[in-house]
Amino acid sequence: MEGYNYTIWIVLLPFLVFLVVGTGSLRIRPIVAGWIGTGSILITLALSLMCAWNYFGAGAPEGGWQTLIPYDMVWLRFNDTLQVHMGILLDPISVMMLVVISVVSSMVHIYSLGYMKGEAGFARYYAFLSLFSFSMYGLVLATNLFQIYFFWELVGISSYLLIGFYYDRHSAVAAAKKAFIVTRFADFGFMIGILLLSWYTGTFDFATLTSPDGAAIAKAASVSFMGASVLTWALVLIFIGGAGKSAMFPLHIWLPDAMEGPTPVSALIHAATMVVAGVYLVARLFPLYIFGDATALEVVAWTGAFTSLFAAIIALTQEDIKRVLAYSTMSQIGYMMLALGVSGSGGEEGLGYTASMFHLFTHAMFKALLFLGAGAVIHAVHSNLMDGMGGLRRYLPLTHASFLVACLAIAGIPPFAGFFSKDEILAAALHKDPVLFGTALLVAGLTALYMFRLYFRIFWGENKSYAHPPHEAPATMWVPLMILAALSALVGFIPFGEYVSPDRLPHASHLDMSIAITATAVSVLGILTAMWLYRKPSGVPARISGGLGALYRAAYRKFYIDEIYMGVTKNILFKGISSPVAWFDRHVVDGAMNGIGWVTARVSKEIKGLQSGHVQQYALGFMLGVLALVFVFIFWLKQ
Amino acid sequence: MIPGVSLLEILTVSTLMFFIGVYGFVTRKNLITVLMSLELILNGAAINFAAFNKYLYPGQPDGQFFTLFLIAVAAAEVALAIAIVINLYRRILSVDVDNVNTLKH
């Protein structure tokens, strides 16, 4: 534990910056706010790297990587058994996430200095970014389920605030609400899962829950409910929460709309960090998923596989570059889920877990780079639509170079980062199920195709005439691009198996040559197809899409999922539930209240004549009352 | 003790006085007659006090004290009530009870 006390500042510093910049956002000059935010995040970057160096630098201790808890406190104390802790937990995946978050967040902070320059609400933007960084750090460092849920909601609210950053734009407000409601809906499952799990185990604590002997969860695993153990139910419910945050089908509908936020926000939250929280959550509870029967992991694997294919097909048809990237993100996260789902508990079997975390790591780098590159393109041409782009490689050489690196990385071309992680995922999938492997391989080809479709249509294709000649981004924007490009090219060489594995023991990573060659060939095929279709302007893409007819239209309209949601919501939820409830509220609940008021008013109206002001009537009443009492006393109460 | 007159007869008289008073109090419209009815009620009660004292507890003076008090209170009350009625007449030129119903406000 000694020597890691500084990690508390990784969490606290962004929070303090949020308070300072947030409360003073109207008083301090925007550029000062920007530099306070950027400076603090760079400090957390330094601390995170130091933490990673301290943790991993010395090599694995005997018996595998340890779980360290440098900081733990009782946050809420209800009674002796029900206590909520807040703390910091360091283990391979949380330290890895620290590096991912701090690197991407730093790059985004620097990039935003250029991208958001002159925007109204610049200081507010940085305050929200700091809030997000704080929440995300708190989430990955959580020591227990309650803390992770707490920060889970905090990243949700930061995401909401940042998607709705341009709150004067109707679509941004709608997108923010959609993101919040859909993820909140999924979090309901998460919460029930937490309650189930903690009810049967009596603890929130990760270390207790995931202890290798499974003592804490044995009871939950032994109780059966509707054909599956309570543990399985809890894990599936928790996965629903993760699926909401990670935009897995069918809870993915918020992510494409979330692109209404500023592009650097999409890079940070909706590509690299927050949306992989679901993957992280499953990885965090992985020993539980292994301990239960295979159902929960199968749900994870098949959801991931389906989402990755589904999203890849939609990505092929979209016209808005940020939406293409959003669907690409969904597809890649599906990949990570797939890898987790096919993983076993350790050794060779545990490759999927390692691969998933590895892909999370590399994906964060190249997807952040893609979004920031897309931001530079949008900055240059003031449009999101590919139709208005083409031939930009001459105007934006730096952006072009970094974008190409990112595309190669995501397509899985050696030696770029995506190649190594994707290879491991494919190997793990092949080990488990050939159908999953086939899906993953197909998605790899589609990924190459849609990414290079994007690339060629932006940077090649016909030369458009631009109203303003596009110009290269300022240094604050291209420096992060270069750094991320270097990382995307190089991080694949990290021997990830040494550091992250489900049994905490170091494993040597090795390339499976046959799979590597197959996957690369498929990717190259995808790239060549894209090159043939889109490098030079031609009528072929239009003919293909015309030939596909209804299928193309369905993919272009995102398979009508939004429409289905709208239909279900309007026709079933609103008509079937909300309207009757509203009617009940208006007529029965309100009616009871109004009825009481009406009766009181009516009765008082009827009896107010009794107070006539005629003294004699009062006297008569008084007399009659006395008489009545006399009769009562004489005839009724006599002994 | 009045020879030849029993308690029952005296009580009959006082009860009659009392209820005649009540009847007058409730039915008369003129405030002065209302006051007179009130006097009947009070005096009916005073007779009761004196009679019970004389017939049932001859050695003790309590009932007679009450009667004396009643006469004093009735005198004070009438003085007050007459003053009110006169003032009322000066204000609204009427001593009709039906015109004096502002108490309800």
XYZ file of C-alpha atoms in Angstrom:
744
model
C 0.000 0.000 0.000
C 2.803 2.366 0.785
C 3.837 4.590 -2.035
C 0.483 4.819 -3.762
C -1.023 7.536 -1.613
C -0.716 10.058 -4.419
C -3.370 8.185 -6.408
C -6.053 9.990 -4.422
C -5.051 13.180 -6.235
C -5.767 11.601 -9.592
C -9.409 11.581 -8.539
C -9.547 14.719 -6.441
C -7.709 17.116 -8.720
C -10.248 17.098 -11.573
C -13.020 17.434 -9.004
C -11.423 20.522 -7.469
C -10.944 21.967 -10.933
C -14.582 21.287 -11.692
C -15.616 23.166 -8.548
C -13.292 26.103 -9.184
C -13.909 26.458 -12.905
C -17.557 25.530 -12.641
C -18.405 28.094 -10.001
C -16.205 30.747 -11.534
C -16.949 30.023 -15.176
C -18.501 33.422 -15.757
C -15.810 35.337 -13.912
C -12.545 33.851 -15.095
C -11.310 34.365 -18.632
C -12.008 31.389 -20.871
C -8.393 30.731 -21.750
C -7.461 30.651 -18.060
C -10.178 28.086 -17.420
C -8.870 26.059 -20.345
C -5.363 26.057 -19.012
C -6.421 25.237 -15.463
C -8.322 22.214 -16.790
C -5.536 21.148 -19.128
C -2.827 21.676 -16.514
C -4.646 19.613 -13.925
C -5.334 16.796 -16.348
C -1.672 16.776 -17.349
C -0.795 16.409 -13.672
C -3.150 13.442 -13.402
C -1.528 12.057 -16.555
C 1.863 12.266 -14.869
C 0.490 10.658 -11.700
C -1.230 7.895 -13.667
C 1.891 7.103 -15.615
C 3.868 7.117 -12.385
C 1.310 4.775 -10.860
C 1.508 2.454 -13.860
C 5.292 2.565 -13.731
C 5.323 1.745 -10.023
C 2.773 -0.983 -10.424
C 3.998 -2.716 -13.548
C 7.590 -1.566 -13.624
C 8.972 -4.026 -11.112
C 7.503 -7.074 -12.820
C 4.872 -9.388 -11.484
C 5.241 -10.372 -7.845
C 5.196 -14.007 -6.864
C 1.682 -15.357 -7.268
C 0.558 -12.839 -9.850
C -0.449 -9.206 -9.870
C -1.774 -7.994 -6.558
C -4.869 -6.017 -5.760
C -3.819 -2.945 -3.826
C -6.155 -0.742 -1.868
C -4.176 2.351 -0.966
C -7.193 4.245 0.214
C -10.492 3.151 1.663
C -12.991 4.922 3.851
C -16.492 4.370 5.116
C -18.581 6.841 3.218
C -22.051 5.959 4.441
C -22.580 3.906 7.538
C -26.122 2.604 7.914
C -25.374 -0.072 10.469
C -22.680 -2.592 11.218
C -23.322 -4.722 8.169
C -24.551 -2.200 5.631
C -21.737 0.214 4.952
C -20.795 1.988 1.797
C -17.124 2.469 1.171
C -15.299 4.820 -1.124
C -11.762 3.986 -2.003
C -9.122 3.322 -4.546
C -8.414 -0.117 -5.902
C -5.352 -0.781 -8.003
C -5.053 -3.907 -10.045
C -3.879 -4.496 -13.608
C -7.080 -3.423 -15.326
C -7.720 -0.346 -13.210
C -4.140 0.853 -13.670
C -4.461 0.225 -17.388
C -7.698 2.215 -17.446
C -5.964 5.043 -15.590
C -3.442 5.236 -18.393
C -6.136 5.125 -21.081
C -8.256 7.806 -19.463
C -5.425 10.133 -18.589
C -3.800 9.885 -22.022
C -6.991 10.376 -24.024
C -8.322 12.997 -21.649
C -5.071 14.981 -21.816
C -5.072 14.870 -25.583
C -8.684 15.964 -25.709
C -8.067 18.796 -23.269
C -5.181 20.123 -25.351
C -7.049 19.622 -28.606
C -10.091 21.443 -27.288
C -8.006 24.526 -26.621
C -7.835 24.896 -30.372
C -11.102 23.266 -31.426
C -13.368 25.071 -29.013
C -11.577 28.400 -29.240
C -13.993 31.288 -29.192
C -17.027 29.143 -28.421
C -19.507 30.561 -25.959
C -19.302 28.564 -22.746
C -15.639 27.655 -23.157
C -15.075 27.666 -19.373
C -18.248 25.668 -18.821
C -16.972 23.137 -21.326
C -13.773 22.690 -19.378
C -15.645 22.434 -16.103
C -17.732 19.590 -17.557
C -14.659 17.886 -18.965
C -13.101 17.973 -15.501
C -16.281 16.593 -13.992
C -16.187 13.789 -16.499
C -12.519 13.016 -15.839
C -13.197 12.931 -12.107
C -16.137 10.574 -12.545
C -14.327 8.288 -14.918
C -11.295 8.017 -12.650
C -13.578 7.321 -9.722
C -15.376 4.650 -11.733
C -12.311 2.676 -12.712
C -10.730 2.972 -9.272
C -13.885 1.858 -7.460
C -13.427 -0.661 -4.683
C -17.011 -1.800 -4.549
C -20.231 -2.087 -6.493
C -21.844 0.885 -4.833
C -18.966 3.182 -5.660
C -18.860 2.013 -9.265
C -22.600 2.624 -9.548
C -22.221 6.082 -8.028
C -19.535 7.110 -10.488
C -21.355 5.259 -13.253
C -24.210 7.697 -12.849
C -21.791 10.607 -12.595
C -20.232 9.776 -15.962
C -23.776 9.485 -17.267
C -24.614 12.983 -16.125
C -21.339 14.409 -17.464
C -22.088 12.754 -20.770
C -25.562 14.292 -20.706
C -24.159 17.741 -19.967
C -21.557 17.518 -22.711
C -23.844 16.090 -25.391
C -26.191 18.939 -24.629
C -23.368 21.458 -24.620
C -24.928 23.363 -27.512
C -28.144 23.616 -25.597
C -29.611 26.187 -27.943
C -29.755 23.528 -30.632
C -32.886 21.428 -30.447
C -31.268 18.246 -31.764
C -28.487 18.442 -29.158
C -30.986 18.733 -26.344
C -32.982 15.803 -27.699
C -29.827 13.716 -28.090
C -28.715 14.500 -24.541
C -32.079 13.480 -23.162
C -32.096 10.332 -25.235
C -28.619 9.346 -24.052
C -29.540 9.965 -20.447
C -32.875 8.174 -20.536
C -31.646 5.128 -22.434
C -28.601 4.641 -20.218
C -30.646 5.334 -17.113
C -33.117 2.712 -18.240
C -30.266 0.227 -18.587
C -28.841 1.267 -15.239
C -32.069 0.149 -13.681
C -31.047 -3.387 -14.585
C -27.609 -2.707 -13.193
C -29.089 -1.532 -9.925
C -31.319 -4.564 -9.542
C -28.304 -6.725 -10.301
C -26.304 -4.993 -7.589
C -29.122 -5.375 -5.103
C -29.544 -9.055 -5.898
C -25.863 -9.731 -5.651
C -25.306 -7.812 -2.447
C -28.460 -9.233 -0.875
C -27.196 -12.767 -1.323
C -23.549 -12.082 -0.601
C -23.858 -9.417 2.052
C -21.145 -7.286 0.544
C -20.468 -4.709 -2.147
C -16.754 -5.189 -2.008
C -14.993 -6.358 -5.179
C -12.149 -8.012 -3.348
C -14.558 -10.140 -1.311
C -16.867 -10.863 -4.223
C -14.147 -11.907 -6.609
C -12.040 -13.899 -4.188
C -10.900 -17.030 -6.025
C -12.565 -19.539 -3.701
C -15.975 -18.102 -4.498
C -17.049 -18.263 -0.858
C -19.038 -15.042 -0.983
C -21.031 -15.915 -4.069
C -21.599 -19.584 -3.435
C -24.964 -18.861 -1.856
C -26.114 -16.714 -4.748
C -25.011 -19.430 -7.153
C -26.922 -22.101 -5.288
C -30.280 -20.321 -5.124
C -32.318 -20.897 -8.229
C -34.885 -18.592 -9.742
C -36.856 -19.339 -12.908
C -34.449 -21.873 -14.243
C -31.229 -20.008 -13.583
C -29.267 -19.273 -10.470
C -29.650 -15.916 -8.789
C -26.011 -15.265 -9.581
C -26.688 -15.653 -13.280
C -29.677 -13.347 -13.071
C -27.652 -10.758 -11.209
C -24.822 -10.946 -13.694
C -27.118 -10.671 -16.691
C -28.834 -7.685 -15.102
C -25.499 -6.060 -14.390
C -24.544 -6.729 -17.983
C -27.682 -4.880 -19.083
C -26.327 -1.829 -17.293
C -23.013 -2.327 -19.026
C -24.740 -2.843 -22.363
C -26.574 0.451 -21.962
C -23.411 2.384 -21.285
C -21.470 0.522 -23.951
C -24.189 0.931 -26.572
C -24.826 -2.763 -27.145
C -27.829 -3.772 -29.225
C -30.687 -3.041 -28.514
C -29.694 -0.246 -26.144
C -27.363 1.367 -28.667
C -29.732 3.975 -30.027
C -28.358 6.830 -27.965
C -24.756 6.639 -29.172
C -25.152 7.841 -32.773
C -27.283 10.742 -31.593
C -24.714 11.575 -28.935
C -22.540 12.813 -31.784
C -24.423 16.088 -31.422
C -21.906 17.005 -28.751
C -18.633 18.751 -29.571
C -16.295 16.399 -31.457
C -13.556 16.222 -28.784
C -16.251 15.125 -26.350
C -17.206 12.349 -28.735
C -13.558 11.341 -28.831
C -13.197 11.269 -25.081
C -16.544 10.040 -23.818
C -18.253 8.331 -26.704
C -15.276 6.540 -28.155
C -12.446 5.989 -25.747
C -13.551 5.960 -22.144
C -17.162 6.087 -20.999
C -18.588 3.720 -23.579
C -16.053 1.060 -22.667
C -17.181 1.262 -19.043
C -19.521 -1.650 -19.750
C -16.598 -3.759 -20.909
C -14.657 -2.677 -17.867
C -17.566 -3.600 -15.610
C -17.774 -7.119 -16.999
C -14.006 -7.451 -16.738
C -14.107 -6.184 -13.167
C -16.655 -8.818 -12.189
C -15.117 -11.415 -14.463
C -14.398 -13.982 -11.724
C -18.124 -13.949 -10.953
C -19.016 -14.494 -14.585
C -16.638 -17.433 -14.641
C -17.949 -18.825 -11.379
C -21.569 -18.888 -12.469
C -22.818 -21.175 -15.197
C -21.976 -20.239 -18.762
C -25.266 -18.464 -19.500
C -24.208 -14.992 -18.469
C -20.994 -15.114 -20.457
C -22.827 -16.475 -23.467
C -25.213 -13.552 -23.306
C -22.192 -11.250 -23.248
C -20.511 -12.996 -26.164
C -23.551 -13.159 -28.449
C -24.685 -9.634 -27.680
C -21.194 -8.438 -28.500
C -20.959 -10.449 -31.692
C -24.370 -9.389 -32.950
C -23.771 -5.737 -32.122
C -20.410 -5.706 -33.843
C -21.886 -7.095 -37.061
C -25.044 -5.012 -36.889
C -23.165 -1.774 -36.295
C -20.588 -2.518 -38.960
C -23.323 -2.949 -41.577
C -24.939 0.342 -40.599
C -21.550 2.070 -40.604
C -21.170 1.127 -44.273
C -24.144 3.232 -45.249
C -23.933 6.364 -43.159
C -23.076 9.733 -44.665
C -22.201 11.714 -41.550
C -18.558 11.029 -40.691
C -19.154 11.196 -36.952
C -21.989 8.707 -37.239
C -19.791 6.325 -39.168
C -17.311 6.573 -36.325
C -20.050 6.117 -33.750
C -21.222 2.883 -35.371
C -17.620 1.833 -35.696
C -17.217 2.380 -31.957
C -20.263 0.223 -31.273
C -18.862 -2.455 -33.509
C -15.472 -2.421 -31.798
C -17.001 -2.492 -28.325
C -19.037 -5.453 -29.489
C -15.704 -7.020 -30.343
C -14.462 -6.461 -26.804
C -17.625 -7.943 -25.332
C -17.305 -10.895 -27.651
C -13.749 -11.448 -26.465
C -14.810 -11.306 -22.822
C -17.653 -13.686 -23.497
C -15.455 -16.367 -25.007
C -12.835 -16.121 -22.293
C -12.079 -18.766 -19.724
C -10.642 -18.367 -16.300
C -6.923 -18.544 -16.958
C -4.022 -19.836 -18.924
C -4.630 -20.230 -22.648
C -8.363 -20.150 -21.971
C -8.054 -16.682 -20.520
C -6.831 -15.199 -23.773
C -10.184 -13.593 -24.476
C -10.014 -11.492 -21.326
C -6.525 -10.301 -22.132
C -7.526 -9.642 -25.723
C -10.562 -7.662 -24.671
C -8.575 -5.392 -22.378
C -5.875 -5.083 -25.002
C -8.398 -4.094 -27.625
C -9.951 -1.633 -25.212
C -6.531 -0.073 -24.787
C -5.586 0.110 -28.450
C -9.090 1.061 -29.526
C -9.060 4.016 -27.125
C -5.958 5.339 -28.847
C -6.945 4.959 -32.461
C -10.597 5.767 -32.023
C -9.769 8.948 -30.126
C -7.391 9.745 -32.948
C -10.109 9.107 -35.540
C -12.545 11.387 -33.769
C -10.006 14.122 -33.259
C -9.005 13.764 -36.899
C -12.653 13.976 -37.904
C -12.873 17.057 -35.704
C -9.982 18.621 -37.598
C -11.745 17.847 -40.886
C -15.012 19.315 -39.629
C -13.096 22.319 -38.346
C -11.682 22.788 -41.840
C -14.792 22.304 -43.980
C -17.560 23.201 -41.486
C -19.640 20.157 -42.311
C -20.141 16.639 -41.027
C -21.302 15.187 -44.306
C -19.026 13.240 -46.575
C -20.760 14.612 -49.634
C -19.159 17.958 -49.031
C -15.673 16.526 -48.721
C -13.091 15.072 -51.054
C -9.515 15.650 -51.997
C -8.696 17.021 -48.582
C -5.294 15.312 -48.386
C -3.651 18.298 -50.055
C -5.169 20.793 -47.670
C -4.726 18.862 -44.430
C -1.496 16.874 -44.696
C -1.016 16.307 -40.980
C -4.599 15.324 -40.352
C -4.480 13.085 -43.379
C -1.364 11.268 -42.182
C -2.679 10.697 -38.669
C -6.100 9.656 -39.969
C -4.478 7.124 -42.239
C -2.535 5.674 -39.312
C -5.736 5.370 -37.307
C -7.579 3.715 -40.201
C -4.786 1.211 -40.651
C -4.802 0.565 -36.934
C -8.531 -0.064 -36.726
C -8.460 -2.180 -39.883
C -5.857 -4.378 -38.241
C -2.961 -3.959 -40.613
C 0.376 -4.923 -39.043
C 2.269 -3.417 -37.332
C -0.371 -0.971 -36.132
C -1.993 -1.429 -32.743
C -5.332 -2.857 -33.833
C -3.664 -5.768 -35.580
C -2.331 -7.300 -32.374
C -5.440 -6.926 -30.271
C -7.765 -8.030 -33.055
C -5.612 -11.064 -33.686
C -5.924 -12.107 -30.066
C -9.678 -11.643 -30.128
C -9.994 -13.776 -33.245
C -7.809 -16.454 -31.711
C -9.918 -16.484 -28.570
C -13.151 -16.627 -30.584
C -11.898 -19.490 -32.747
C -11.026 -21.367 -29.622
C -14.591 -21.140 -28.385
C -17.020 -21.152 -31.244
C -16.509 -21.116 -35.016
C -19.672 -19.080 -35.561
C -18.380 -16.323 -33.335
C -15.050 -16.512 -35.108
C -16.719 -16.224 -38.496
C -18.720 -13.211 -37.336
C -15.622 -11.562 -35.950
C -13.712 -12.186 -39.149
C -16.528 -10.793 -41.263
C -16.665 -7.732 -39.029
C -12.914 -7.286 -39.436
C -13.388 -7.130 -43.205
C -16.363 -4.771 -42.915
C -14.379 -2.572 -40.528
C -11.612 -2.172 -43.079
C -14.213 -1.457 -45.747
C -16.165 1.231 -43.941
C -13.102 2.894 -42.448
C -11.426 3.192 -45.806
C -14.672 4.249 -47.418
C -14.564 7.090 -44.920
C -10.891 7.725 -45.534
C -11.096 7.774 -49.312
C -14.211 9.862 -49.434
C -12.730 12.485 -47.160
C -9.192 12.673 -48.380
C -9.369 11.337 -51.952
C -12.299 11.208 -54.317
C -13.209 14.165 -56.425
C -11.866 17.554 -55.569
C -14.603 19.709 -54.261
C -14.480 23.438 -54.533
C -14.652 24.939 -51.098
C -16.056 28.327 -50.253
C -13.164 28.894 -47.900
C -10.006 26.970 -48.736
C -9.646 24.402 -45.929
C -6.622 25.041 -43.758
C -4.646 22.800 -41.458
C -5.603 22.876 -37.795
C -3.600 24.924 -35.281
C -0.785 23.347 -33.271
C -2.988 22.715 -30.237
C -4.976 20.405 -32.471
C -2.373 18.655 -34.577
C 0.090 17.974 -31.741
C -2.404 15.649 -29.965
C -3.109 14.053 -33.342
C 0.562 13.298 -33.785
C 0.949 11.938 -30.269
C -2.086 9.686 -30.666
C -0.894 8.582 -34.103
C 2.438 7.556 -32.614
C 0.610 5.677 -29.844
C -1.757 4.000 -32.319
C 1.226 2.796 -34.265
C 3.203 1.577 -31.294
C 1.014 0.379 -28.411
C 0.409 -2.914 -30.180
C 3.881 -3.982 -29.209
C 3.069 -3.895 -25.500
C 3.140 -7.503 -24.310
C -0.294 -7.237 -22.793
C -0.514 -10.827 -21.647
C 2.308 -10.100 -19.244
C 0.164 -7.620 -17.414
C -3.496 -8.443 -17.791
C -4.958 -11.902 -17.512
C -7.933 -13.308 -15.651
C -5.783 -15.340 -13.270
C -3.384 -12.427 -12.703
C -0.417 -14.507 -13.828
C 1.801 -13.211 -16.610
C 1.405 -15.024 -19.902
C 3.645 -14.656 -22.892
C 1.792 -13.174 -25.838
C 2.295 -14.859 -29.135
C 0.874 -14.326 -32.551
C -1.179 -17.033 -34.088
C 0.242 -16.835 -37.607
C -2.553 -18.533 -39.493
C -5.169 -16.318 -37.909
C -3.002 -13.229 -38.331
C -2.569 -13.904 -42.037
C -6.259 -14.668 -42.566
C -7.382 -11.573 -40.709
C -4.899 -9.344 -42.479
C -5.925 -10.749 -45.831
C -9.579 -10.050 -45.056
C -8.741 -6.513 -43.989
C -6.642 -5.874 -47.066
C -9.502 -7.144 -49.159
C -11.775 -4.675 -47.435
C -9.310 -1.845 -48.029
C -8.863 -2.735 -51.679
C -12.613 -2.858 -52.175
C -12.930 0.555 -50.600
C -10.114 1.834 -52.782
C -11.741 0.471 -55.931
C -15.079 1.988 -55.003
C -14.151 5.340 -53.582
C -10.639 6.394 -54.538
C -11.783 7.871 -57.827
C -15.291 9.201 -58.255
C -17.341 6.496 -59.896
C -20.909 5.384 -60.189
C -20.219 1.940 -58.763
C -21.189 2.628 -55.125
C -24.503 4.093 -56.209
C -25.194 1.087 -58.454
C -24.376 -1.314 -55.622
C -26.580 0.471 -53.151
C -29.326 0.637 -55.767
C -28.925 -3.063 -56.447
C -29.272 -3.925 -52.791
C -32.555 -2.069 -52.684
C -34.487 -2.593 -49.476
C -31.508 -3.991 -47.614
C -29.501 -0.845 -48.273
C -32.370 1.386 -47.292
C -32.872 -0.567 -44.072
C -29.197 -0.261 -43.178
C -29.213 3.416 -44.086
C -32.176 3.934 -41.790
C -30.302 1.992 -39.076
C -32.625 -0.995 -39.430
C -35.511 1.115 -38.155
C -34.546 0.526 -34.552
C -35.318 4.130 -33.638
C -38.672 3.850 -35.347
C -39.397 0.621 -33.489
C -38.531 2.298 -30.206
C -40.729 5.230 -31.069
C -43.550 2.909 -32.062
C -43.266 0.863 -28.902
C -43.005 3.943 -26.754
C -45.883 5.781 -28.363
C -48.287 2.937 -28.988
C -47.627 0.632 -26.085
C -46.027 2.619 -23.303
C -47.837 5.906 -23.803
C -51.182 4.480 -24.828
C -51.140 1.338 -22.734
C -49.507 2.526 -19.537
C -48.874 6.244 -19.375
C -52.286 7.378 -20.513
C -54.234 5.124 -18.101
C -51.879 6.155 -15.307
C -52.358 9.797 -16.199
C -56.111 9.246 -16.326
C -56.005 7.547 -12.940
C -53.964 10.401 -11.519
C -56.196 13.055 -12.970
C -59.516 11.449 -12.140
C -58.974 9.237 -9.122
C -56.099 10.766 -7.180
C -56.877 14.356 -8.066
C -60.575 13.475 -8.002
C -60.375 12.299 -4.394
C -58.688 15.528 -3.389
C -61.092 17.678 -5.345
C -63.993 15.635 -3.974
C -62.983 16.345 -0.395
C -62.725 20.021 -1.196
C -66.052 20.033 -3.005
C -67.865 18.238 -0.179
C -66.435 20.623 2.403
C -67.420 23.656 0.380
C -70.895 22.310 -0.268
C -71.564 21.374 3.347
C -70.362 24.716 4.621
C -72.553 26.440 2.065
C -75.541 24.485 3.296
C -74.981 25.056 7.002
C -73.730 28.609 6.970
C -77.371 29.779 7.222
C -77.326 28.558 10.806
C -75.150 31.494 11.711
C -77.876 34.016 11.011
C -76.997 36.707 13.519
C -80.466 36.372 15.005
C -79.798 36.096 18.702
C -83.117 34.463 19.291
C -82.308 31.580 17.002
C -79.118 31.051 18.898
C -80.982 31.127 22.139
C -83.518 28.658 20.812
C -80.762 26.332 19.768
C -79.151 26.727 23.119
C -82.327 25.921 24.929
C -83.111 22.929 22.812
C -79.586 21.691 23.382
C -79.948 22.031 27.121
C -83.272 20.245 26.987
C -81.789 17.446 24.989
C -79.013 17.110 27.551
C -81.534 17.094 30.335
C -83.417 14.268 28.675
C -80.218 12.402 28.115
C -79.237 12.717 31.730
C -82.610 11.838 33.087
C -83.710 8.964 30.873
C -80.631 7.540 29.347
C -77.803 7.966 31.799
C -79.793 7.325 34.945
C -78.308 4.687 37.116
C -92.075 27.511 54.682
C -95.355 28.933 53.717
C -98.128 27.094 55.547
C -100.485 25.288 53.185
C -98.195 25.604 50.175
C -96.101 22.660 49.192
C -92.740 22.759 47.404
C -94.311 21.229 44.322
C -96.713 24.133 43.900
C -93.960 26.692 44.194
C -91.848 24.775 41.686
C -94.804 24.664 39.324
C -95.052 28.432 39.454
C -91.321 28.937 38.943
C -91.223 26.476 36.044
C -94.122 28.240 34.400
C -92.370 31.561 34.827
C -89.189 30.115 33.383
C -90.771 28.670 30.243
C -92.986 31.656 29.663
C -89.743 33.614 29.791
C -88.076 31.254 27.338
C -91.035 31.459 25.012
C -91.044 35.211 25.176
C -87.304 35.400 24.685
C -87.468 33.346 21.512
C -90.612 34.790 19.980
C -90.781 38.503 20.856
C -89.447 40.880 18.261
C -89.163 43.944 20.442
C -85.901 44.091 22.321
C -87.590 45.519 25.408
C -90.008 42.595 25.631
C -87.080 40.253 25.093
C -85.448 41.834 28.107
C -88.649 41.458 30.107
C -88.765 37.762 29.176
C -85.217 37.471 30.357
C -86.257 38.888 33.699
C -88.969 36.223 33.936
C -86.378 33.506 33.360
C -84.065 34.914 35.998
C -86.803 35.308 38.538
C -88.077 31.799 37.906
C -84.626 30.551 38.753
C -84.432 32.822 41.823
C -87.696 31.442 43.183
C -86.281 27.932 42.794
C -83.237 28.841 44.850
C -85.252 30.387 47.636
C -87.831 27.584 47.678
C -85.321 24.748 47.758
C -83.417 26.509 50.508
C -86.468 27.113 52.610
C -88.030 23.673 52.184
C -85.122 21.296 52.041
C -82.297 22.967 54.026
C -84.052 25.392 56.412
C -81.057 25.948 58.682
C -78.672 27.128 55.977
C -78.635 30.499 54.144
C -76.800 29.507 50.921
C -79.821 29.501 48.625
C -80.930 32.888 49.860
C -77.510 34.312 49.170
C -77.759 33.067 45.632
C -81.138 34.692 45.290
C -79.750 37.999 46.490
C -76.857 37.727 44.066
C -79.262 36.941 41.270
C -81.308 40.056 41.984
C -78.159 42.167 42.003
C -76.830 40.642 38.792
C -80.231 40.989 37.132
C -80.371 44.661 38.082
C -76.861 45.278 36.664
C -77.679 43.331 33.550
C -80.868 45.187 32.903
C -79.093 48.528 33.361
C -76.495 47.425 30.823
C -78.998 45.963 28.396
C -81.242 48.999 28.478
C -78.214 51.186 27.768
C -77.361 48.982 24.790
C -80.912 49.069 23.509
C -81.066 52.847 23.780
C -77.778 53.235 21.958
C -78.954 50.793 19.332
C -82.109 52.789 18.851
C -80.088 55.918 18.396
C -78.046 54.278 15.684
C -80.657 52.422 13.677
C -83.905 53.940 14.932
C -85.261 50.484 15.680
C -85.560 48.085 18.567
C -86.576 45.155 16.406
C -84.396 42.033 16.916
C -84.600 41.204 13.235
C -82.721 44.369 12.437
C -79.903 43.463 14.791
C -78.278 40.535 13.065
C -74.822 41.969 12.427
C -73.440 39.409 14.901
C -73.112 36.939 12.083
C -70.321 38.884 10.446
